[in-house]
mmCIF file of C-alpha atoms in Angstrom:
data_model
loop_
_atom_site.group_PDB
_atom_site.id
_atom_site.type_symbol
_atom_site.label_atom_id
_atom_site.label_comp_id
_atom_site.label_asym_id
_atom_site.label_seq_id
_atom_site.Cartn_x
_atom_site.Cartn_y
_atom_site.Cartn_z
ATOM 1 C CA GLU A 1 -0.001 0.002 0.001
ATOM 2 C CA ARG A 2 1.075 3.578 -0.546
ATOM 3 C CA GLU A 3 0.111 4.397 3.006
ATOM 4 C CA THR A 4 -0.779 2.402 6.090
ATOM 5 C CA SER A 5 -1.253 3.134 9.789
ATOM 6 C CA ILE A 6 -0.270 0.883 12.679
ATOM 7 C CA ASP A 7 -1.679 1.193 16.181
ATOM 8 C CA LEU A 8 1.005 0.864 18.838
ATOM 9 C CA PRO A 9 0.390 -1.143 22.002
ATOM 10 C CA ALA A 10 -0.107 0.814 25.205
ATOM 11 C CA GLY A 11 3.072 1.759 27.058
ATOM 12 C CA VAL A 12 5.349 2.021 24.019
ATOM 13 C CA THR A 13 7.878 4.767 24.752
ATOM 14 C CA SER A 14 9.978 4.576 21.607
ATOM 15 C CA LEU A 15 9.948 2.811 18.266
ATOM 16 C CA PHE A 16 12.690 1.780 15.851
ATOM 17 C CA VAL A 17 11.566 0.786 12.384
ATOM 18 C CA ASN A 18 13.525 -2.043 10.701
ATOM 19 C CA GLU A 19 14.721 -3.818 13.827
ATOM 20 C CA GLY A 20 18.014 -5.599 13.238
ATOM 21 C CA GLY A 21 18.487 -3.751 9.944
ATOM 22 C CA HIS A 22 17.182 -6.738 7.974
ATOM 23 C CA GLY A 23 14.903 -4.856 5.591
ATOM 24 C CA PHE A 24 16.091 -3.518 2.228
ATOM 25 C CA TYR A 25 14.426 -0.134 2.488
ATOM 26 C CA ARG A 26 15.098 3.321 3.850
ATOM 27 C CA VAL A 27 13.415 4.657 6.978
ATOM 28 C CA ARG A 28 12.994 8.271 7.938
ATOM 29 C CA HIS A 29 12.652 8.550 11.696
ATOM 30 C CA GLN A 30 11.504 12.090 12.358
ATOM 31 C CA GLY A 31 9.784 14.343 14.853
ATOM 32 C CA VAL A 32 8.574 12.628 18.017
ATOM 33 C CA LEU A 33 9.672 9.214 16.743
ATOM 34 C CA LEU A 34 13.298 10.332 16.393
ATOM 35 C CA GLN A 35 13.304 12.387 19.578
ATOM 36 C CA GLN A 36 12.109 9.411 21.622
ATOM 37 C CA LEU A 37 14.992 7.316 20.297
ATOM 38 C CA LEU A 38 17.477 10.048 21.160
ATOM 39 C CA ASP A 39 15.994 10.734 24.602
ATOM 40 C CA GLN A 40 16.230 7.097 25.617
ATOM 41 C CA GLY A 41 19.793 6.753 24.318
ATOM 42 C CA LEU A 42 21.081 5.415 21.030
ATOM 43 C CA GLU A 43 23.212 2.901 22.938
ATOM 44 C CA ARG A 44 19.985 0.930 23.483
ATOM 45 C CA LEU A 45 20.014 0.169 19.755
ATOM 46 C CA ALA A 46 22.201 -2.571 18.309
ATOM 47 C CA ALA A 47 25.221 -1.400 16.292
ATOM 48 C CA ILE A 48 23.522 -2.453 13.037
ATOM 49 C CA GLU A 49 20.494 -0.358 14.018
ATOM 50 C CA ARG A 50 22.608 2.704 14.809
ATOM 51 C CA PHE A 51 24.275 2.190 11.447
ATOM 52 C CA ALA A 52 20.882 1.984 9.732
ATOM 53 C CA LEU A 53 19.650 5.083 11.553
ATOM 54 C CA VAL A 54 22.525 7.323 10.479
ATOM 55 C CA SER A 55 22.815 5.745 7.005
ATOM 56 C CA ASP A 56 19.107 6.287 6.344
ATOM 57 C CA ALA A 57 19.286 9.815 7.731
ATOM 58 C CA TRP A 58 22.177 10.716 5.433
ATOM 59 C CA ALA A 59 20.588 9.058 2.378
ATOM 60 C CA THR A 60 17.329 10.951 2.894
ATOM 61 C CA THR A 61 19.310 14.160 3.418
ATOM 62 C CA ILE A 62 21.070 13.663 0.084
ATOM 63 C CA ALA A 63 17.662 13.044 -1.489
ATOM 64 C CA GLY A 64 16.318 16.317 -0.071
ATOM 65 C CA VAL A 65 13.755 14.570 2.134
ATOM 66 C CA THR A 66 15.451 15.194 5.481
ATOM 67 C CA PRO A 67 16.496 18.830 6.080
ATOM 68 C CA LEU A 68 20.287 19.133 6.293
ATOM 69 C CA PRO A 69 20.269 20.849 9.734
ATOM 70 C CA GLU A 70 18.285 17.879 11.091
ATOM 71 C CA TYR A 71 21.014 15.485 9.949
ATOM 72 C CA LEU A 72 23.806 17.705 11.266
ATOM 73 C CA ARG A 73 22.108 17.885 14.680
ATOM 74 C CA LEU A 74 21.696 14.109 14.667
ATOM 75 C CA THR A 75 25.460 13.645 14.316
ATOM 76 C CA THR A 76 25.886 15.288 17.728
ATOM 77 C CA HIS A 77 24.471 12.151 19.333
ATOM 78 C CA PHE A 78 27.248 9.881 18.022
ATOM 79 C CA LYS A 79 30.153 11.375 19.962
ATOM 80 C CA SER A 80 30.305 8.279 22.155
ATOM 81 C CA GLU A 81 29.933 5.928 19.168
ATOM 82 C CA ARG A 82 32.649 3.294 18.886
ATOM 83 C CA ASP A 83 31.407 1.166 15.993
ATOM 84 C CA LYS A 84 33.611 1.418 12.916
ATOM 85 C CA ASN A 85 30.753 1.011 10.429
ATOM 86 C CA VAL A 86 28.661 3.753 12.008
ATOM 87 C CA TRP A 87 31.647 6.077 11.914
ATOM 88 C CA ALA A 88 32.273 5.154 8.282
ATOM 89 C CA VAL A 89 28.912 6.704 7.340
ATOM 90 C CA LEU A 90 29.521 9.789 9.478
ATOM 91 C CA LEU A 91 33.006 10.394 8.092
ATOM 92 C CA GLU A 92 31.884 9.855 4.502
ATOM 93 C CA SER A 93 29.110 12.406 4.995
ATOM 94 C CA PHE A 94 31.638 14.911 6.384
ATOM 95 C CA SER A 95 33.915 14.198 3.414
ATOM 96 C CA PHE A 96 30.997 14.777 1.022
ATOM 97 C CA LEU A 97 30.290 18.141 2.678
ATOM 98 C CA ASN A 98 33.968 19.012 2.302
ATOM 99 C CA ARG A 99 33.681 18.425 -1.452
ATOM 100 C CA ILE A 100 30.657 20.671 -1.903
ATOM 101 C CA ILE A 101 31.472 23.508 0.507
ATOM 102 C CA SER A 102 33.063 26.725 -0.739
ATOM 103 C CA ALA A 103 36.730 27.313 0.072
ATOM 104 C CA GLU A 104 35.991 30.329 2.263
ATOM 105 C CA ASP A 105 33.686 28.267 4.490
ATOM 106 C CA ARG A 106 35.978 25.249 4.828
ATOM 107 C CA ALA A 107 37.421 26.460 8.144
ATOM 108 C CA ALA A 108 33.914 26.417 9.638
ATOM 109 C CA LEU A 109 33.418 22.834 8.439
ATOM 110 C CA GLU A 110 36.783 21.892 9.971
ATOM 111 C CA THR A 111 35.585 23.224 13.330
ATOM 112 C CA PHE A 112 32.370 21.210 12.970
ATOM 113 C CA VAL A 113 34.309 18.011 12.217
ATOM 114 C CA CYS A 114 36.542 18.597 15.234
ATOM 115 C CA THR A 115 33.536 18.904 17.565
ATOM 116 C CA ARG A 116 32.181 15.573 16.297
ATOM 117 C CA VAL A 117 35.414 13.563 16.175
ATOM 118 C CA THR A 118 37.563 14.896 19.042
ATOM 119 C CA PRO A 119 35.628 13.211 21.911
ATOM 120 C CA ALA A 120 36.170 9.745 20.417
ATOM 121 C CA VAL A 121 39.832 10.425 19.642
ATOM 122 C CA THR A 122 40.382 11.754 23.167
ATOM 123 C CA GLU A 123 38.983 8.571 24.658
ATOM 124 C CA LEU A 124 40.713 6.158 22.265
ATOM 125 C CA GLY A 125 44.069 7.940 22.334
ATOM 126 C CA TRP A 126 46.927 7.110 19.979
ATOM 127 C CA ALA A 127 47.911 3.698 21.302
ATOM 128 C CA PRO A 128 45.911 0.449 21.633
ATOM 129 C CA LYS A 129 44.753 -0.630 25.063
ATOM 130 C CA PRO A 130 45.142 -4.192 26.397
ATOM 131 C CA GLY A 131 42.477 -6.513 25.006
ATOM 132 C CA GLU A 132 41.352 -4.029 22.362
ATOM 133 C CA SER A 133 39.769 -5.516 19.227
ATOM 134 C CA ASP A 134 41.267 -5.137 15.755
ATOM 135 C CA ILE A 135 38.153 -3.216 14.690
ATOM 136 C CA THR A 136 38.720 -0.628 17.412
ATOM 137 C CA LYS A 137 42.349 -0.279 16.335
ATOM 138 C CA GLN A 138 41.168 0.350 12.775
ATOM 139 C CA LEU A 139 38.612 2.880 14.005
ATOM 140 C CA ARG A 140 41.361 4.782 15.819
ATOM 141 C CA GLY A 141 43.262 5.158 12.552
ATOM 142 C CA ASP A 142 40.137 6.311 10.694
ATOM 143 C CA LEU A 143 39.272 8.928 13.323
ATOM 144 C CA LEU A 144 42.820 10.275 13.650
ATOM 145 C CA GLY A 145 43.055 10.624 9.882
ATOM 146 C CA ALA A 146 39.733 12.489 9.766
ATOM 147 C CA LEU A 147 40.687 14.796 12.623
ATOM 148 C CA GLY A 148 44.066 15.639 11.108
ATOM 149 C CA LYS A 149 42.776 16.211 7.564
ATOM 150 C CA LEU A 150 39.031 16.972 7.442
ATOM 151 C CA GLY A 151 39.242 18.645 10.870
ATOM 152 C CA ASN A 152 42.637 20.206 10.085
ATOM 153 C CA ASP A 153 43.343 19.928 13.824
ATOM 154 C CA ARG A 154 46.752 21.441 14.617
ATOM 155 C CA ASN A 155 47.376 19.378 17.743
ATOM 156 C CA THR A 156 46.670 16.139 15.873
ATOM 157 C CA GLN A 157 48.977 17.247 13.067
ATOM 158 C CA GLN A 158 51.809 18.031 15.510
ATOM 159 C CA GLN A 159 51.321 14.675 17.248
ATOM 160 C CA ALA A 160 51.407 12.974 13.855
ATOM 161 C CA VAL A 161 54.806 14.517 13.080
ATOM 162 C CA GLU A 162 56.246 13.292 16.370
ATOM 163 C CA ARG A 163 54.771 9.808 16.130
ATOM 164 C CA TYR A 164 55.858 9.431 12.535
ATOM 165 C CA ARG A 165 59.387 10.289 13.662
ATOM 166 C CA GLN A 166 59.132 7.561 16.289
ATOM 167 C CA TYR A 167 57.803 5.137 13.675
ATOM 168 C CA ARG A 168 60.726 5.790 11.332
ATOM 169 C CA THR A 169 63.147 5.176 14.212
ATOM 170 C CA ASP A 170 61.400 2.085 15.548
ATOM 171 C CA PRO A 171 58.263 0.802 13.728
ATOM 172 C CA THR A 172 57.214 -1.248 16.763
ATOM 173 C CA THR A 173 56.499 1.920 18.770
ATOM 174 C CA VAL A 174 53.446 2.823 16.639
ATOM 175 C CA ASP A 175 50.428 0.601 16.010
ATOM 176 C CA ALA A 176 50.256 -0.459 12.357
ATOM 177 C CA ASN A 177 46.629 0.735 12.097
ATOM 178 C CA VAL A 178 47.708 4.309 12.852
ATOM 179 C CA VAL A 179 50.543 4.479 10.305
ATOM 180 C CA PRO A 180 48.296 5.189 7.248
ATOM 181 C CA ALA A 181 46.756 8.100 9.179
ATOM 182 C CA LEU A 182 50.198 9.479 10.043
ATOM 183 C CA VAL A 183 51.344 9.378 6.425
ATOM 184 C CA SER A 184 48.141 10.927 5.068
ATOM 185 C CA ILE A 185 48.138 13.722 7.690
ATOM 186 C CA LEU A 186 51.779 14.545 6.977
ATOM 187 C CA ALA A 187 51.033 14.626 3.251
ATOM 188 C CA HIS A 188 48.019 16.888 3.823
ATOM 189 C CA THR A 189 50.198 19.407 5.681
ATOM 190 C CA GLY A 190 53.428 18.631 3.846
ATOM 191 C CA ASP A 191 55.896 20.953 2.130
ATOM 192 C CA GLU A 192 58.365 20.238 -0.667
ATOM 193 C CA ALA A 193 60.826 18.534 1.687
ATOM 194 C CA ARG A 194 58.100 16.150 2.860
ATOM 195 C CA TYR A 195 57.058 15.528 -0.739
ATOM 196 C CA GLU A 196 60.613 14.604 -1.676
ATOM 197 C CA GLU A 197 60.876 12.330 1.354
ATOM 198 C CA PHE A 198 57.653 10.479 0.538
ATOM 199 C CA SER A 199 58.663 10.196 -3.126
ATOM 200 C CA GLU A 200 61.910 8.590 -2.020
ATOM 201 C CA ARG A 201 60.066 6.233 0.336
ATOM 202 C CA TYR A 202 57.801 5.230 -2.562
ATOM 203 C CA ARG A 203 60.760 4.461 -4.826
ATOM 204 C CA ASN A 204 62.646 2.475 -2.171
ATOM 205 C CA ALA A 205 59.776 0.791 -0.318
ATOM 206 C CA SER A 206 60.554 -2.620 1.128
ATOM 207 C CA THR A 207 57.001 -3.993 0.805
ATOM 208 C CA PRO A 208 54.148 -3.520 -1.706
ATOM 209 C CA GLN A 209 51.989 -2.143 1.115
ATOM 210 C CA GLU A 210 54.549 0.506 1.989
ATOM 211 C CA GLU A 211 55.031 1.375 -1.667
ATOM 212 C CA ARG A 212 51.320 1.985 -2.223
ATOM 213 C CA ARG A 213 50.985 3.965 1.006
ATOM 214 C CA TYR A 214 53.635 6.473 -0.039
ATOM 215 C CA LEU A 215 52.514 6.505 -3.663
ATOM 216 C CA PHE A 216 48.937 7.404 -2.783
ATOM 217 C CA SER A 217 50.158 10.009 -0.308
ATOM 218 C CA LEU A 218 51.503 11.994 -3.262
ATOM 219 C CA ALA A 219 47.888 12.709 -4.299
ATOM 220 C CA ALA A 220 46.995 13.971 -0.805
ATOM 221 C CA PHE A 221 49.222 17.051 -0.586
ATOM 222 C CA SER A 222 47.534 20.468 -0.462
ATOM 223 C CA HIS A 223 50.194 22.567 -2.194
ATOM 224 C CA THR A 224 49.173 23.055 -5.827
ATOM 225 C CA GLY A 225 52.745 23.123 -7.104
ATOM 226 C CA LEU A 226 53.442 19.709 -5.601
ATOM 227 C CA LEU A 227 50.205 18.341 -7.024
ATOM 228 C CA ASP A 228 51.294 19.519 -10.485
ATOM 229 C CA ARG A 229 54.403 17.384 -10.101
ATOM 230 C CA THR A 230 52.299 14.351 -9.181
ATOM 231 C CA LEU A 231 50.039 14.912 -12.172
ATOM 232 C CA ALA A 232 53.031 14.993 -14.511
ATOM 233 C CA ARG A 233 54.307 11.722 -13.046
ATOM 234 C CA THR A 234 51.083 9.920 -14.019
ATOM 235 C CA ILE A 235 52.088 10.033 -17.706
ATOM 236 C CA ASN A 236 55.874 10.438 -17.775
ATOM 237 C CA GLY A 237 56.688 6.863 -16.753
ATOM 238 C CA GLU A 238 57.621 7.559 -13.123
ATOM 239 C CA ILE A 239 54.441 5.833 -11.914
ATOM 240 C CA ARG A 240 53.461 2.431 -13.323
ATOM 241 C CA THR A 241 50.564 2.558 -15.769
ATOM 242 C CA GLN A 242 48.454 0.231 -13.600
ATOM 243 C CA ASP A 243 48.855 2.629 -10.633
ATOM 244 C CA ALA A 244 48.755 5.998 -12.400
ATOM 245 C CA PRO A 245 44.954 6.032 -13.038
ATOM 246 C CA PHE A 246 44.293 5.638 -9.303
ATOM 247 C CA ILE A 247 46.575 8.578 -8.533
ATOM 248 C CA ALA A 248 44.923 10.742 -11.196
ATOM 249 C CA GLY A 249 41.499 9.786 -9.836
ATOM 250 C CA GLY A 250 42.634 10.681 -6.320
ATOM 251 C CA LEU A 251 43.813 14.084 -7.518
ATOM 252 C CA LEU A 252 40.387 14.742 -9.062
ATOM 253 C CA THR A 253 38.843 14.326 -5.592
ATOM 254 C CA ASN A 254 41.475 16.463 -3.828
ATOM 255 C CA VAL A 255 39.620 19.704 -3.032
ATOM 256 C CA TYR A 256 42.890 21.659 -3.156
ATOM 257 C CA GLY A 257 43.874 20.466 -6.627
ATOM 258 C CA ARG A 258 40.791 19.128 -8.389
ATOM 259 C CA GLU A 259 40.488 21.999 -10.868
ATOM 260 C CA GLN A 260 44.102 21.691 -12.012
ATOM 261 C CA ALA A 261 43.725 17.903 -12.101
ATOM 262 C CA TRP A 262 40.680 18.157 -14.367
ATOM 263 C CA LYS A 263 42.507 20.552 -16.709
ATOM 264 C CA PHE A 264 45.407 18.090 -16.852
ATOM 265 C CA VAL A 265 43.139 15.122 -17.593
ATOM 266 C CA LYS A 266 41.407 17.034 -20.386
ATOM 267 C CA ALA A 267 44.684 18.162 -21.917
ATOM 268 C CA ASN A 268 46.263 14.708 -21.742
ATOM 269 C CA TRP A 269 43.231 12.489 -22.338
ATOM 270 C CA ASP A 270 44.475 10.953 -25.577
ATOM 271 C CA GLN A 271 47.801 9.978 -24.018
ATOM 272 C CA MET A 272 46.100 8.572 -20.913
ATOM 273 C CA ASP A 273 43.698 6.632 -23.097
ATOM 274 C CA ARG A 274 46.685 5.009 -24.848
ATOM 275 C CA LEU A 275 48.748 4.422 -21.685
ATOM 276 C CA PHE A 276 46.224 3.221 -19.137
ATOM 277 C CA PRO A 277 44.455 -0.140 -19.120
ATOM 278 C CA LYS A 278 40.712 0.169 -19.821
ATOM 279 C CA GLN A 279 39.844 -0.807 -16.254
ATOM 280 C CA GLY A 280 42.304 1.789 -14.963
ATOM 281 C CA LEU A 281 40.764 4.503 -17.120
ATOM 282 C CA ARG A 282 37.360 3.659 -15.671
ATOM 283 C CA ARG A 283 38.727 3.922 -12.136
ATOM 284 C CA MET A 284 40.362 7.265 -12.918
ATOM 285 C CA CYS A 285 37.097 8.663 -14.250
ATOM 286 C CA GLY A 286 35.453 7.716 -10.972
ATOM 287 C CA GLY A 287 37.297 10.732 -9.603
ATOM 288 C CA ILE A 288 35.022 13.136 -11.493
ATOM 289 C CA VAL A 289 32.457 12.739 -8.696
ATOM 290 C CA GLY A 290 34.770 15.013 -6.683
ATOM 291 C CA LEU A 291 34.391 17.896 -9.168
ATOM 292 C CA ALA A 292 31.321 19.123 -7.288
ATOM 293 C CA ILE A 293 31.318 22.710 -8.547
ATOM 294 C CA PRO A 294 28.587 23.762 -11.032
ATOM 295 C CA GLU A 295 31.056 25.184 -13.569
ATOM 296 C CA LEU A 296 33.249 22.090 -13.394
ATOM 297 C CA GLU A 297 30.273 19.766 -13.776
ATOM 298 C CA GLN A 298 29.136 21.599 -16.902
ATOM 299 C CA ASP A 299 32.632 21.314 -18.339
ATOM 300 C CA VAL A 300 32.786 17.593 -17.482
ATOM 301 C CA GLN A 301 29.466 16.981 -19.213
ATOM 302 C CA ARG A 302 30.582 18.889 -22.322
ATOM 303 C CA PHE A 303 33.915 17.068 -22.482
ATOM 304 C CA PHE A 304 32.570 13.522 -22.224
ATOM 305 C CA HIS A 305 29.637 14.113 -24.552
ATOM 306 C CA ALA A 306 31.701 15.927 -27.196
ATOM 307 C CA ARG A 307 34.283 13.138 -27.154
ATOM 308 C CA LYS A 308 31.619 10.419 -27.122
ATOM 309 C CA ILE A 309 33.709 8.571 -24.536
ATOM 310 C CA ASP A 310 32.565 5.039 -23.715
ATOM 311 C CA LEU A 311 33.847 3.424 -20.514
ATOM 312 C CA GLY A 312 31.707 0.336 -20.972
ATOM 313 C CA GLY A 313 28.190 -0.333 -19.721
ATOM 314 C CA LYS A 314 26.604 2.373 -17.611
ATOM 315 C CA THR A 315 29.842 3.286 -15.814
ATOM 316 C CA LEU A 316 30.180 6.851 -17.106
ATOM 317 C CA ASP A 317 26.451 7.536 -16.723
ATOM 318 C CA GLN A 318 26.686 6.479 -13.074
ATOM 319 C CA TYR A 319 29.684 8.731 -12.426
ATOM 320 C CA LEU A 320 27.947 11.678 -14.078
ATOM 321 C CA GLU A 321 24.799 10.997 -12.064
ATOM 322 C CA GLN A 322 26.775 10.955 -8.792
ATOM 323 C CA LEU A 323 28.393 14.248 -9.797
ATOM 324 C CA ARG A 324 24.967 15.728 -10.613
ATOM 325 C CA VAL A 325 23.668 14.626 -7.187
ATOM 326 C CA ALA A 326 26.586 16.341 -5.449
ATOM 327 C CA VAL A 327 26.205 19.565 -7.423
ATOM 328 C CA SER A 328 22.421 19.558 -6.910
ATOM 329 C CA PHE A 329 23.004 19.154 -3.173
ATOM 330 C CA ARG A 330 25.415 22.087 -3.243
ATOM 331 C CA GLU A 331 22.928 24.262 -5.124
ATOM 332 C CA ARG A 332 20.020 23.249 -2.882
ATOM 333 C CA ASP A 333 21.703 23.141 0.523
ATOM 334 C CA GLY A 334 24.919 25.133 0.187
ATOM 335 C CA ALA A 335 23.487 28.257 1.806
ATOM 336 C CA THR A 336 21.820 26.187 4.538
ATOM 337 C CA LEU A 337 25.116 24.449 5.302
ATOM 338 C CA ARG A 338 26.929 27.763 5.490
ATOM 339 C CA ALA A 339 24.308 29.260 7.807
ATOM 340 C CA TYR A 340 24.438 26.221 10.101
ATOM 341 C CA LEU A 341 28.212 26.181 10.345
ATOM 342 C CA LEU A 342 28.577 29.914 10.876
ATOM 343 C CA ARG A 343 25.784 30.276 13.442
ATOM 344 C CA PRO A 344 26.701 31.324 17.002
ATOM 345 C CA PRO A 345 27.760 28.315 19.161
ATOM 346 C CA SER A 346 24.846 26.664 20.955
ATOM 347 C CA GLY A 347 26.198 23.193 21.648
ATOM 348 C CA GLY A 348 24.362 21.562 18.723
#
């Protein structure tokens, strides 16, 4: 039926739809229904249910059904969350907002991210505790990376420098799950000396894992001049052709270098098309979803349609649709996001 009503038994104080997260549908808990869940504590829900709650809330926000401020207020209630999957949704939503927000408002978003992530990082700390699960160790790395990059937190960045120094001296002093966060934070804040260091570590890595870690870090720097150097390396033979498309795709999603990356891809498309494996080219083009600026989207649409580029199946159509969703969100909710982030502090 399009609509149905269910009478609740007497004494029901709160209701969660889709218990256990078994159903393949979205639920919008709103108004009194949502407030009752929050008042009685989200910890009463199973982890899969908390995941479903925030995942559904974010999906309906993207769709324009849930007002953005409602979702942003909801995230306040996950400061004590310690489930990696729940945090994955939260961090991805913050990353999405980072892609659509204007550069002048990014500092306000960084402050917002810090308020959401810092409590968990403060409790978890930098080092594993006795008996801690592998999932919790992985969560620590995810949260530290988010705080140091999306949150641009200076204290976290300074700690990362010190702990990376310890790691280079004695790898056993730093938990392996934290190392990717250290490298990505140092790349995010890195200068030319750091870029040269990470380039050298990539060339002389002792394991494939280490090689990929330092290679991908080269797409995470913020300095546009350094990103230009990485772009050039995707086609000059310095980076293997099976890896280069992933780096180019990563640069397209880097908010500090995406415009220059798109110009580079356009200018060098024919060469990339010859050099890269077909699957690699598809993966690179996945990066266009990060070009969430109206002018860039229009240029992307013109470029692919004029060239009649075929990536196989519906791949390109799906990428373009995801880009359209992001730009539509920016056009619809950009001003609302700005107003929410710049409002006077009220604890929400």
